[in-house]
mmCIF file of C-alpha atoms and ligand atoms in Angstrom:
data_model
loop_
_atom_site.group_PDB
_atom_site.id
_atom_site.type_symbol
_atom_site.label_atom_id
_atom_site.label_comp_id
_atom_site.label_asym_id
_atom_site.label_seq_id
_atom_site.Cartn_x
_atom_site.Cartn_y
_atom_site.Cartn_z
ATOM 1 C CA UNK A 134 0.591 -16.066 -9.826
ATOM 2 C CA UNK A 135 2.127 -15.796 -5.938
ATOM 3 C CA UNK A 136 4.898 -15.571 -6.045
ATOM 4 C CA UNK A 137 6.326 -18.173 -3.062
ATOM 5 C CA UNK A 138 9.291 -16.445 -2.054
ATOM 6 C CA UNK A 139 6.943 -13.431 -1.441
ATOM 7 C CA UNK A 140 6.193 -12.509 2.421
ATOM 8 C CA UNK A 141 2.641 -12.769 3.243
ATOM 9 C CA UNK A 142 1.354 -9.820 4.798
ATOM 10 C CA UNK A 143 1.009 -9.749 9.069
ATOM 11 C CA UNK A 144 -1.053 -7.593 10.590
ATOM 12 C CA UNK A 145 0.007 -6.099 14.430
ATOM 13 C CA UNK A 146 -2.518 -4.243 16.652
ATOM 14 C CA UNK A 147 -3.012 -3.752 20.668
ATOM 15 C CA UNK A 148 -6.101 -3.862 22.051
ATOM 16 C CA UNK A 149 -6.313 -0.533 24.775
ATOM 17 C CA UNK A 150 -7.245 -1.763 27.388
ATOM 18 C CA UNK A 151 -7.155 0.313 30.204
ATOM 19 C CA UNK A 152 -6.563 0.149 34.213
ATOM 20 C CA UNK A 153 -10.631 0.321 35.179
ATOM 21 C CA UNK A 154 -11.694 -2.468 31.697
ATOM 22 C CA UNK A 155 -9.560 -4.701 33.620
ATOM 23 C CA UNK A 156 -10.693 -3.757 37.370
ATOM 24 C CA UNK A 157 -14.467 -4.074 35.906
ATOM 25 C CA UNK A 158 -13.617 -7.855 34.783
ATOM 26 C CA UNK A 159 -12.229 -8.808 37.488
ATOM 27 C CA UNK A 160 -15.109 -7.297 39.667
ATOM 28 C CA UNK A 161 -13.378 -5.132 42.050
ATOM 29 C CA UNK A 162 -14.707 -2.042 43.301
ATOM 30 C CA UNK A 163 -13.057 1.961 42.186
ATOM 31 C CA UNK A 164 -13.054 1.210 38.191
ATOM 32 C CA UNK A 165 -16.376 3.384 38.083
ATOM 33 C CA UNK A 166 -13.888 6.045 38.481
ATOM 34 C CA UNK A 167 -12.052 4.961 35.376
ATOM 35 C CA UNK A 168 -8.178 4.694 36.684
ATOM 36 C CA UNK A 169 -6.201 5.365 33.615
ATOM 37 C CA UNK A 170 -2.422 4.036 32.951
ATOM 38 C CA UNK A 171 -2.013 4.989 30.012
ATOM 39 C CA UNK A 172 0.115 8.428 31.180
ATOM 40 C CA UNK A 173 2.725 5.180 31.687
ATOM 41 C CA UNK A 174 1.993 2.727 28.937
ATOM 42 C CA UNK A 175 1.574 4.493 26.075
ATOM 43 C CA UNK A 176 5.236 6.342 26.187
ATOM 44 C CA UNK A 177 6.409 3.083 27.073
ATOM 45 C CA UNK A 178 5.450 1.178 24.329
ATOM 46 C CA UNK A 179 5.368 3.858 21.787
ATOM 47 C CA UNK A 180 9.311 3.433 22.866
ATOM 48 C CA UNK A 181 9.254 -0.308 22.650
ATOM 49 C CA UNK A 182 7.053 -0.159 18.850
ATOM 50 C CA UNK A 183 9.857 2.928 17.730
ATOM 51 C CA UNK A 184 12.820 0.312 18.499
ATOM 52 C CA UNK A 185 11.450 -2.541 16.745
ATOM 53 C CA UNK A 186 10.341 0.017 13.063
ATOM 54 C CA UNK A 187 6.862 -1.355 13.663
ATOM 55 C CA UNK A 188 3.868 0.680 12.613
ATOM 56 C CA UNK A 189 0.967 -1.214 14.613
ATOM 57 C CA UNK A 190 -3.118 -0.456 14.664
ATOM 58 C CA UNK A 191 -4.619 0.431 18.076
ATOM 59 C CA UNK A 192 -7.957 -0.232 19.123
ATOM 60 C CA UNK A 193 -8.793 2.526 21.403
ATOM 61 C CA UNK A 194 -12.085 2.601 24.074
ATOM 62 C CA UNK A 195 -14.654 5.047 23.489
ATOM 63 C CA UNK A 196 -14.633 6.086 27.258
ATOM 64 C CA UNK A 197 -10.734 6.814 27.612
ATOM 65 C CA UNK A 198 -10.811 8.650 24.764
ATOM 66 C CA UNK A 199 -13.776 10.791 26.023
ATOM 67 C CA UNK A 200 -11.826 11.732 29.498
ATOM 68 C CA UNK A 201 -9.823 14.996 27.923
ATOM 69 C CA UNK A 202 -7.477 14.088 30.862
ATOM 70 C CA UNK A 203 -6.286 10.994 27.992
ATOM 71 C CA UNK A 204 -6.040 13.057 25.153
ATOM 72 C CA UNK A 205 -2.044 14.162 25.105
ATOM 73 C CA UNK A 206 -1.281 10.861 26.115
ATOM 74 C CA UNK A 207 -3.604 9.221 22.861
ATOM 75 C CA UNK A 208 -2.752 11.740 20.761
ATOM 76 C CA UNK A 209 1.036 10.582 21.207
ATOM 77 C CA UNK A 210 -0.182 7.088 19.068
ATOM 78 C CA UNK A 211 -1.210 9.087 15.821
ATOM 79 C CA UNK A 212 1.914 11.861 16.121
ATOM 80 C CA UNK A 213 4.076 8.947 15.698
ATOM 81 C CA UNK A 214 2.441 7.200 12.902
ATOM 82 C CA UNK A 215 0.388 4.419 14.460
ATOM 83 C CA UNK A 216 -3.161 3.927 13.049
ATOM 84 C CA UNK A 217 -5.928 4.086 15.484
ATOM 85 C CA UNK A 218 -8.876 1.719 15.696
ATOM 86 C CA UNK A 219 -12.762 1.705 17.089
ATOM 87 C CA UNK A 220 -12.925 -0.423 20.655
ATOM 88 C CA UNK A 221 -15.701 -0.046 21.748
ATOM 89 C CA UNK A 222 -17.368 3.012 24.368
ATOM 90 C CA UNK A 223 -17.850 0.755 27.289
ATOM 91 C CA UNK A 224 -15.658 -2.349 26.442
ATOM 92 C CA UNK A 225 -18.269 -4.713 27.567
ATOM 93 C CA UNK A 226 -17.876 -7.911 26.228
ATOM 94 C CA UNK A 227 -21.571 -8.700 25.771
ATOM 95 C CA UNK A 228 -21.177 -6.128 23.029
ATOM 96 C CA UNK A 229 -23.340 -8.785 21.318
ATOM 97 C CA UNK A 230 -26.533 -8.626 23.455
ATOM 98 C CA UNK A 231 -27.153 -5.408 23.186
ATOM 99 C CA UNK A 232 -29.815 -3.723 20.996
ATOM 100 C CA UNK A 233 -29.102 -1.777 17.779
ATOM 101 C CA UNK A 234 -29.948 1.478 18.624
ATOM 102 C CA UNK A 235 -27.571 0.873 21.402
ATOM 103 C CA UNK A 236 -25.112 -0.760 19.655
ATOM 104 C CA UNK A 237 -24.987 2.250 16.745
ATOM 105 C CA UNK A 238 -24.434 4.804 20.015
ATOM 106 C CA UNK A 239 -21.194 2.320 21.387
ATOM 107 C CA UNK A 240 -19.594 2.766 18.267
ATOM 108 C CA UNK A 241 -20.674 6.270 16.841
ATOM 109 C CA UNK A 242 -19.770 7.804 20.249
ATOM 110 C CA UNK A 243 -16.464 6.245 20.349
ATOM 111 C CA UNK A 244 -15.765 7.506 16.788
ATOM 112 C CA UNK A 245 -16.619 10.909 17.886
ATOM 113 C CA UNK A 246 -14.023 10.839 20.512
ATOM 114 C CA UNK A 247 -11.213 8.801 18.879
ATOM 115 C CA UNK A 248 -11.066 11.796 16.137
ATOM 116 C CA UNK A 249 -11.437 14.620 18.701
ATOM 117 C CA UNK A 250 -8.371 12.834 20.129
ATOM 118 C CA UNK A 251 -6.193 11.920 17.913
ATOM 119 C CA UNK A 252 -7.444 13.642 15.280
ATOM 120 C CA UNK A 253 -7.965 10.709 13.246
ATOM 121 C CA UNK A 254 -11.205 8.900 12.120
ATOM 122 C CA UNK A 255 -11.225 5.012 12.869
ATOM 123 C CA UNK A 256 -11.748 3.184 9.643
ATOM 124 C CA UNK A 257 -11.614 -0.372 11.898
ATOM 125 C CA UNK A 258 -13.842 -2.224 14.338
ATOM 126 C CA UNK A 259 -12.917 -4.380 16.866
ATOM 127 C CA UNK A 260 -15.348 -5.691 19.472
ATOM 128 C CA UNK A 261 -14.439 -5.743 23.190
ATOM 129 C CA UNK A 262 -13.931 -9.868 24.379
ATOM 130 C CA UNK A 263 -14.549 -10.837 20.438
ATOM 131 C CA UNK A 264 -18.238 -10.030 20.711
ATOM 132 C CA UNK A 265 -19.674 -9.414 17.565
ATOM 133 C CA UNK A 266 -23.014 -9.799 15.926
ATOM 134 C CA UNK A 267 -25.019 -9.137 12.992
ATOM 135 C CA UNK A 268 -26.117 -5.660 14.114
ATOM 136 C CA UNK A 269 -22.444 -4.821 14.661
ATOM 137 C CA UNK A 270 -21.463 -5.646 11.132
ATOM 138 C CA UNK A 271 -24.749 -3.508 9.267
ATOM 139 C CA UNK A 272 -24.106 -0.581 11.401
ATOM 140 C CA UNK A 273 -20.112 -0.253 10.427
ATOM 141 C CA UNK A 274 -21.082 -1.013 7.016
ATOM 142 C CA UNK A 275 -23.368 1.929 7.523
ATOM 143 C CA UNK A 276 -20.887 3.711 8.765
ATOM 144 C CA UNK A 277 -18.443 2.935 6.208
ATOM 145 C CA UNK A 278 -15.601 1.596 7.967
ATOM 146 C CA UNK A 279 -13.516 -0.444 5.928
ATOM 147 C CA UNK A 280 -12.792 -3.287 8.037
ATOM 148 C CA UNK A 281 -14.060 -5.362 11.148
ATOM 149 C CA UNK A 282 -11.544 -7.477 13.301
ATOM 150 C CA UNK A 283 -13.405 -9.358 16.098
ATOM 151 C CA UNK A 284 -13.786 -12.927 15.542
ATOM 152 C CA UNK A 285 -11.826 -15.197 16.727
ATOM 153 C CA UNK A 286 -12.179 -18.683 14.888
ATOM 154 C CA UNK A 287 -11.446 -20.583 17.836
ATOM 155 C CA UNK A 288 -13.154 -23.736 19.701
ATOM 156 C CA UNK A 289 -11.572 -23.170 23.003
ATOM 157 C CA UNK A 290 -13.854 -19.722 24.093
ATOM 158 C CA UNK A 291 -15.633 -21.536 26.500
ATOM 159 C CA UNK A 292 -12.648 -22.916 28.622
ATOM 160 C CA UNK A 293 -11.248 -19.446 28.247
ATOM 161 C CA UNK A 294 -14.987 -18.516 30.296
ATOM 162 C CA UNK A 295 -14.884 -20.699 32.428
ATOM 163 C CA UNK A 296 -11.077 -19.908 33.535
ATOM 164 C CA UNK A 297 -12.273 -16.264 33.693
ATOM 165 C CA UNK A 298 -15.231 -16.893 36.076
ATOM 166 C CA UNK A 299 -13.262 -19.111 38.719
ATOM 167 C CA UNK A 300 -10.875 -16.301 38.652
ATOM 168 C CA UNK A 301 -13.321 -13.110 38.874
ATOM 169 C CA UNK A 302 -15.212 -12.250 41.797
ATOM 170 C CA UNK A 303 -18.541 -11.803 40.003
ATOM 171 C CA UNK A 304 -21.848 -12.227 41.178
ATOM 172 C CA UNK A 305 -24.357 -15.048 40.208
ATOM 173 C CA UNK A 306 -26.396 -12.213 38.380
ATOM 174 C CA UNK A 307 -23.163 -11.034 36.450
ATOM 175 C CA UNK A 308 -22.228 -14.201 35.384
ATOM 176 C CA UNK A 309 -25.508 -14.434 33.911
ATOM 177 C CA UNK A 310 -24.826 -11.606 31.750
ATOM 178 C CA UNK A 311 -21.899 -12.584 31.143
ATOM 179 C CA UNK A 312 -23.310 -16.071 29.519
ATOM 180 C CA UNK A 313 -22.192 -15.882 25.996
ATOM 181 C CA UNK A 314 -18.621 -14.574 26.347
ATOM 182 C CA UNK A 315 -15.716 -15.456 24.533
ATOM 183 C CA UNK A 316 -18.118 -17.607 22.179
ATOM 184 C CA UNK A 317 -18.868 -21.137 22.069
ATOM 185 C CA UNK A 318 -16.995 -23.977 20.450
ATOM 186 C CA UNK A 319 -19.171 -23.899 17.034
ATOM 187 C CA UNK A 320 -16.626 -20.775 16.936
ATOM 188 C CA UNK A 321 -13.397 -23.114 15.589
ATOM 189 C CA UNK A 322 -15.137 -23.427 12.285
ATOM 190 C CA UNK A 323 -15.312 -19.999 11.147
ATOM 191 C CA UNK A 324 -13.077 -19.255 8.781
ATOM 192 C CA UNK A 325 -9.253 -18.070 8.942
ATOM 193 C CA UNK A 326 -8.698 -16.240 6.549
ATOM 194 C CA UNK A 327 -10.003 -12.580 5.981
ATOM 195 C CA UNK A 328 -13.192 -12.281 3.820
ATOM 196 C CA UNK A 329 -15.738 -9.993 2.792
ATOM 197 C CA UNK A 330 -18.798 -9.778 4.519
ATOM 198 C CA UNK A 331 -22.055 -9.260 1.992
ATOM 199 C CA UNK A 332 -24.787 -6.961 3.128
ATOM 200 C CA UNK A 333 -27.122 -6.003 0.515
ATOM 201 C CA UNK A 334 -24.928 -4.503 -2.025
ATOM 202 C CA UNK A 335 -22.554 -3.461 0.492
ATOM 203 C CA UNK A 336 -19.073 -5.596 1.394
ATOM 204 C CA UNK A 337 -17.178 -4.623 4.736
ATOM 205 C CA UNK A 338 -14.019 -7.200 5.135
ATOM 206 C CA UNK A 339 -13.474 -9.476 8.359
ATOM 207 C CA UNK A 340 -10.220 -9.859 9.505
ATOM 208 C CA UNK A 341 -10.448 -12.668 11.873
ATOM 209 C CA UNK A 342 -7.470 -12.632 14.719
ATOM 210 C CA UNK A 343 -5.406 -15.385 13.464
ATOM 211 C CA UNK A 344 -5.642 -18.827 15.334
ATOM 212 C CA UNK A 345 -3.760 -21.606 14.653
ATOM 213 C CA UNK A 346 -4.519 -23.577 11.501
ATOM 214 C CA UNK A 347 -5.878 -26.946 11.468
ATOM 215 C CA UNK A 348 -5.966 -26.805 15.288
ATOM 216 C CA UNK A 349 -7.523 -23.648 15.918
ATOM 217 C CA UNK A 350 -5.937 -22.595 19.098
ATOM 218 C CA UNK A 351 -4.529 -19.126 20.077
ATOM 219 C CA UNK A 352 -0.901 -17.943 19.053
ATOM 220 C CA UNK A 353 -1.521 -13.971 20.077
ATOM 221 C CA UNK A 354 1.114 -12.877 22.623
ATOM 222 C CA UNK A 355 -0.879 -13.349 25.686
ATOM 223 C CA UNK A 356 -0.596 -17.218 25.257
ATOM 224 C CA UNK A 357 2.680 -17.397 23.979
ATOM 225 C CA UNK A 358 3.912 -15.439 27.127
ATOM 226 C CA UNK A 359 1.661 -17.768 28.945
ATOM 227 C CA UNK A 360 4.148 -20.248 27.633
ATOM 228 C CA UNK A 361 7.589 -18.850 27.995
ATOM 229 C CA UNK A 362 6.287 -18.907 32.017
ATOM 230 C CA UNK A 363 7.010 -22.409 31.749
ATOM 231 C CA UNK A 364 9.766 -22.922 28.862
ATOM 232 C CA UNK A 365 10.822 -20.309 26.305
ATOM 233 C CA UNK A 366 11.818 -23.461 24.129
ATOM 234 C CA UNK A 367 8.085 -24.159 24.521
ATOM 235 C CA UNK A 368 7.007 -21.174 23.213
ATOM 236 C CA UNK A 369 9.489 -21.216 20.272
ATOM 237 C CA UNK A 370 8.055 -24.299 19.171
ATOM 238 C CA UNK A 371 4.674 -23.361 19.497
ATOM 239 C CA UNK A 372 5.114 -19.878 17.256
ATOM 240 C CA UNK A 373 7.438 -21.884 14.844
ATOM 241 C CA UNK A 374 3.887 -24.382 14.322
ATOM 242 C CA UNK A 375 1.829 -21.554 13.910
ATOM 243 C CA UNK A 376 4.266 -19.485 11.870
ATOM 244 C CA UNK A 377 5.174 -22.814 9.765
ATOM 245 C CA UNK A 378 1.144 -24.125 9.361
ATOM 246 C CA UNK A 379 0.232 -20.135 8.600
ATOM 247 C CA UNK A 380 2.990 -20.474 5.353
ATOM 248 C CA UNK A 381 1.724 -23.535 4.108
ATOM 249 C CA UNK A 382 -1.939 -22.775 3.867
ATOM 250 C CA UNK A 383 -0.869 -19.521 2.899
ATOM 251 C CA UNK A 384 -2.957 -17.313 5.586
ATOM 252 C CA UNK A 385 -2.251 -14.084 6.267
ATOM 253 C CA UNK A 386 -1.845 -13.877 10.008
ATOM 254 C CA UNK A 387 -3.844 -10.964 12.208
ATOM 255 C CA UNK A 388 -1.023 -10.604 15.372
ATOM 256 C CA UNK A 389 -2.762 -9.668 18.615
ATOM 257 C CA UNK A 390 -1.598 -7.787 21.715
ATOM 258 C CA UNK A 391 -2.876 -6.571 24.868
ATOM 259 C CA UNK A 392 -1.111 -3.778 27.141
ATOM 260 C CA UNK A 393 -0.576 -6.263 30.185
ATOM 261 C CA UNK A 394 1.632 -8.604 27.695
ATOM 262 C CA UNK A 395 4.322 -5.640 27.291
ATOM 263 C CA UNK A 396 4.365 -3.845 30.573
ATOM 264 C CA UNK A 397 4.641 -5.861 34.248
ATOM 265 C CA UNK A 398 3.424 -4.920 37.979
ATOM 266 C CA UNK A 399 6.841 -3.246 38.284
ATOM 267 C CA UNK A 400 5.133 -0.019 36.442
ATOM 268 C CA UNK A 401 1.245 -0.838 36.885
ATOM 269 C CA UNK A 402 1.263 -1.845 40.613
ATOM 270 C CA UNK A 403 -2.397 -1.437 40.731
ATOM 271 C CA UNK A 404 -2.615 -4.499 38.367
ATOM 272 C CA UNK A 405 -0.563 -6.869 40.514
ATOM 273 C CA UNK A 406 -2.617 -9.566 41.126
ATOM 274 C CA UNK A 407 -4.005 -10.160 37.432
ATOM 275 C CA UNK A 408 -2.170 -13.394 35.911
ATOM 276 C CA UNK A 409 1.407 -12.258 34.585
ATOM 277 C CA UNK A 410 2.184 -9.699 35.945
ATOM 278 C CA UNK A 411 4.646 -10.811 38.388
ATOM 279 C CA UNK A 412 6.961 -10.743 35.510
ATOM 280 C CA UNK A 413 8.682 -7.645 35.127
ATOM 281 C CA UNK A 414 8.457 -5.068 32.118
ATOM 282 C CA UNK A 415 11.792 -5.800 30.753
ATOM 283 C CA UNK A 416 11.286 -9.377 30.578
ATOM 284 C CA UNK A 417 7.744 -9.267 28.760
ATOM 285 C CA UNK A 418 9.529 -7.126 26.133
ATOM 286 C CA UNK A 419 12.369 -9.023 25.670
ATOM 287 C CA UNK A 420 10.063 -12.121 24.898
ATOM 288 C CA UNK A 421 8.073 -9.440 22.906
ATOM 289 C CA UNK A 422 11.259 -8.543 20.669
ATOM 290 C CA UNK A 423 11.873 -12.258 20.028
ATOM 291 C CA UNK A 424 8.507 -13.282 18.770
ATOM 292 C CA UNK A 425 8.839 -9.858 16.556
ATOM 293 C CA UNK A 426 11.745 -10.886 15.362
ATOM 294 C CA UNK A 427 10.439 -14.613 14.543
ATOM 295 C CA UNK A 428 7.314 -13.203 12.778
ATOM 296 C CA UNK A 429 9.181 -10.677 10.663
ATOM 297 C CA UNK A 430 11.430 -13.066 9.021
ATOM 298 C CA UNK A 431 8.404 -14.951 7.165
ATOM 299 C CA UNK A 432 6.097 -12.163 7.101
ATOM 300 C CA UNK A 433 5.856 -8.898 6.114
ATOM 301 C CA UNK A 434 4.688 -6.451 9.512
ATOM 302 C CA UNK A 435 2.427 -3.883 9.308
ATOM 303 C CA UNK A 436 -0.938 -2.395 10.662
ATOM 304 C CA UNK A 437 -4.268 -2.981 9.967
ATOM 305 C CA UNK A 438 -4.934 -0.546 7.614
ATOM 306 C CA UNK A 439 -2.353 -1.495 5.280
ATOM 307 C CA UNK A 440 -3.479 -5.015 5.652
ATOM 308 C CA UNK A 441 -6.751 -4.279 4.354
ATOM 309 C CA UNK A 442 -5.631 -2.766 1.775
ATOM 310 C CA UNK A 443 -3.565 -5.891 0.582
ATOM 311 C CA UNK A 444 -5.992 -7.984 1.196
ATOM 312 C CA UNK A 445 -8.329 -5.992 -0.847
ATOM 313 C CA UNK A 446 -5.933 -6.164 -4.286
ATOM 314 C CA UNK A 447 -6.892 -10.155 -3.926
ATOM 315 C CA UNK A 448 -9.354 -11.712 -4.169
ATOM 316 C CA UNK A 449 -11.344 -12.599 -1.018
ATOM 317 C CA UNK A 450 -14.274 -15.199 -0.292
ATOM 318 C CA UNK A 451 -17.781 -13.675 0.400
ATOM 319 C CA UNK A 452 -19.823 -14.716 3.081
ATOM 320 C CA UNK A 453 -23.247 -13.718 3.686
ATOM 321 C CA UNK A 454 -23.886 -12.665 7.074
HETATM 322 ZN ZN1 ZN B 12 -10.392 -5.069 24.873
#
C-alpha cells in the first residue's frame, strides 16, 4: 500500500530553446543563421539548478547540438549531472504533419548529435510545441527510448494559437501550416497521469506535462510567471491549487520550463520584445526559487529519467495508440 506521508515523485526539465527557435516563431528575419545564447544561458542556469540541488532533464534541439560551435557550452549540462533529452532537429511545431521517413530523420539525427555532444544518448522524447503523433511514438519505440513527454492534456491549445498568431508576424501561407498547433480542445481529455503506450508487443511510457487536475489548465513556469506579473499572491494561490488537487488525486506532476522563464532581456537583449522579458534575470529566478521551494515540500524533485523509472516500479494504465 502508498504509503500517504510518502512524496510523490516530480519531474523538472527545460525545454532548449534557443535564440533563432524563437526568432523563427515569431517570424523575423536572421534566425536562418541560427543565433545561439546558450554561451550565456546555460552557465547561468547550470548556476541557478547547482544552488537549488536540483538534477533536471533537458530537451536539447537537434540543430544546436549539430553547430560544434555549441558543443563546450552543451557539454557543460551532462559534466554536471543533468540528463539530456531528444527535442527535436528543427523544432518545428508541426512535428506532427510530417511524414515518417521524415519524422525517423528529425529524431535519429538529433540523437546522433546530442551523444557526439554531450556524450550521452537521449533515452527521452519530447516534441517541439507538444506535437506528437502516431508515427512519433512507433519510431521511438523503434528506437528504444524509454520514455515520450509531449502531450499536454489541456483544452486551452487553441487560445494559446490564436494568442500566438495575433502576436507573430507570419504570413497567410505560414499560418496555414501552422493550422494544428498547440492541439485542439478534444486535447483536455487525455489523460494526466503517465501511462504506457501499447504498440504491438512493445510499451514506451507517456509522461504527459502535468496540467491542472479537474480543470486542465497550465501550471508550468511560463504561466505562473505570467501571473506573478500581476500579483505574486496570485500565483501562490494558483500553484498551491495545482500542488493541493495534484496530492489528492495522487498524480505525479511533470514540471515544465523554458529558458526565457529564468533569464530576462537584461542578458538576451536580442529577445527584448518577446512577452516577459522586460523583467529582469534576477527577478525571474527569484520567483523561480520560490515555486522550487513550494514544489519540493510535497514532492519529491528529480529528472526525467529517474521519474520513469519510478513510475515504472508501479503499475501504469495501457493505452493503445
Ligand atoms: Zn521547444
Amino acid at each position: 500500500m502508498v504509503n500517504p506521508k510518502h512524496k510523490l515523485p516530480a519531474s523538472i526539465s527545460l525545454d532548449l530553446d534557443n535564440q533563432w527557435s524563437y526568432m523563427k516563431i515569431h517570424g523575423d528575419k536572421g534566425w536562418e543563421k541560427f543565433p545561439s545564447y546558450l554561451d550565456t544561458f546555460i552557465p547561468y542556469v547550470l548556476k541557478v539548478l547547482d544552488g537549488l540541488g536540483l538534477k533536471i532533464t533537458f530537451f536539447i534541439v537537434g540543430q544546436d547540438a549539430a553547430i560544434e560551435a555549441n558543443h563546450k557550452a552543451l557539454r557543460e549540462i551532462t559534466d554536471a549531472g543533468h540528463e539530456v533529452g531528444n527535442h527535436s532537429f528543427s523544432h518545428e511545431s508541426w512535428l506532427h504533419t510530417l511524414s515518417k521517413e521524415k519524422i525517423s530523420q528529425e529524431i535519429e539525427l538529433t540523437e546522433t548529435y546530442i551523444q557526439q555532444a554531450t556524450g550521452m544518448k537521449p533515452v527521452g522524447f519530447r516534441g517541439p510545441g507538444f506535437s506528437w503523433s502516431r508515427e512519433v511514438i512507433e519510431i521511438l519505440t523503434e528506437r528504444g527510448y524509454l520514455y515520450d513527454a509531449s502531450t499536454l492534456p489541456t483544452w486551452i491549445g487553441p487560445i494559446a494559437r490564436l494568442y500566438y498568431f495575433w502576436k507573430s508576424k507570419l504570413s497567410k501561407e505560414e499560418k496555414k501550416e501552422r493550422v494544428g498547433l498547440f492541439g485542439s480542445f478534444s486535447d483536455g481529455f487525455r489523460r494526466l497521469k503517465p501511462y504506457n503506450w501499447q504498440l504491438g508487443k512493445e510499451q514506451i511510457l507517456e509522461i504527459p506535462v502535468t496540467t491542472m487536475p479537474v480543470f486542465r489548465i497550465p501550471f508550468h513556469l511560463s504561466y505562473l510567471l505570467y501571473l506573478s506579473i500581476y500579483s505574486e499572491i496570485l500565483m501562490n494561490l494558483y500553484l498551491g491549487m495545482a500542488i493541493s488537487l495534484c496530492k489528492l488525486t495522487r498524480n505525479p506532476i511533470s514540471f515544465l520550463l523554458h529558458p526565457l522563464d529564468l533569464i530576462g532581456g537584461d542578458q538576451i537583449p536580442e529577445l527584448d520584445f518577446f512577452p516577459g522579458m522586460k523583467l529582469k534575470s534576477d527577478v525571474k529566478v527569484k520567483i523561480f526559487n520560490q515555486v522550487i521551494g513550494k514544489l519540493s515540500r510535497h514532492f519529491e524533485l528529480m529528472n526525467m529519467d529517474s521519474f520513469a523509472e519510478y513510475v515504472f516500479k508501479r503499475k501504469v494504465k495501457v493505452k493503445n495508440i
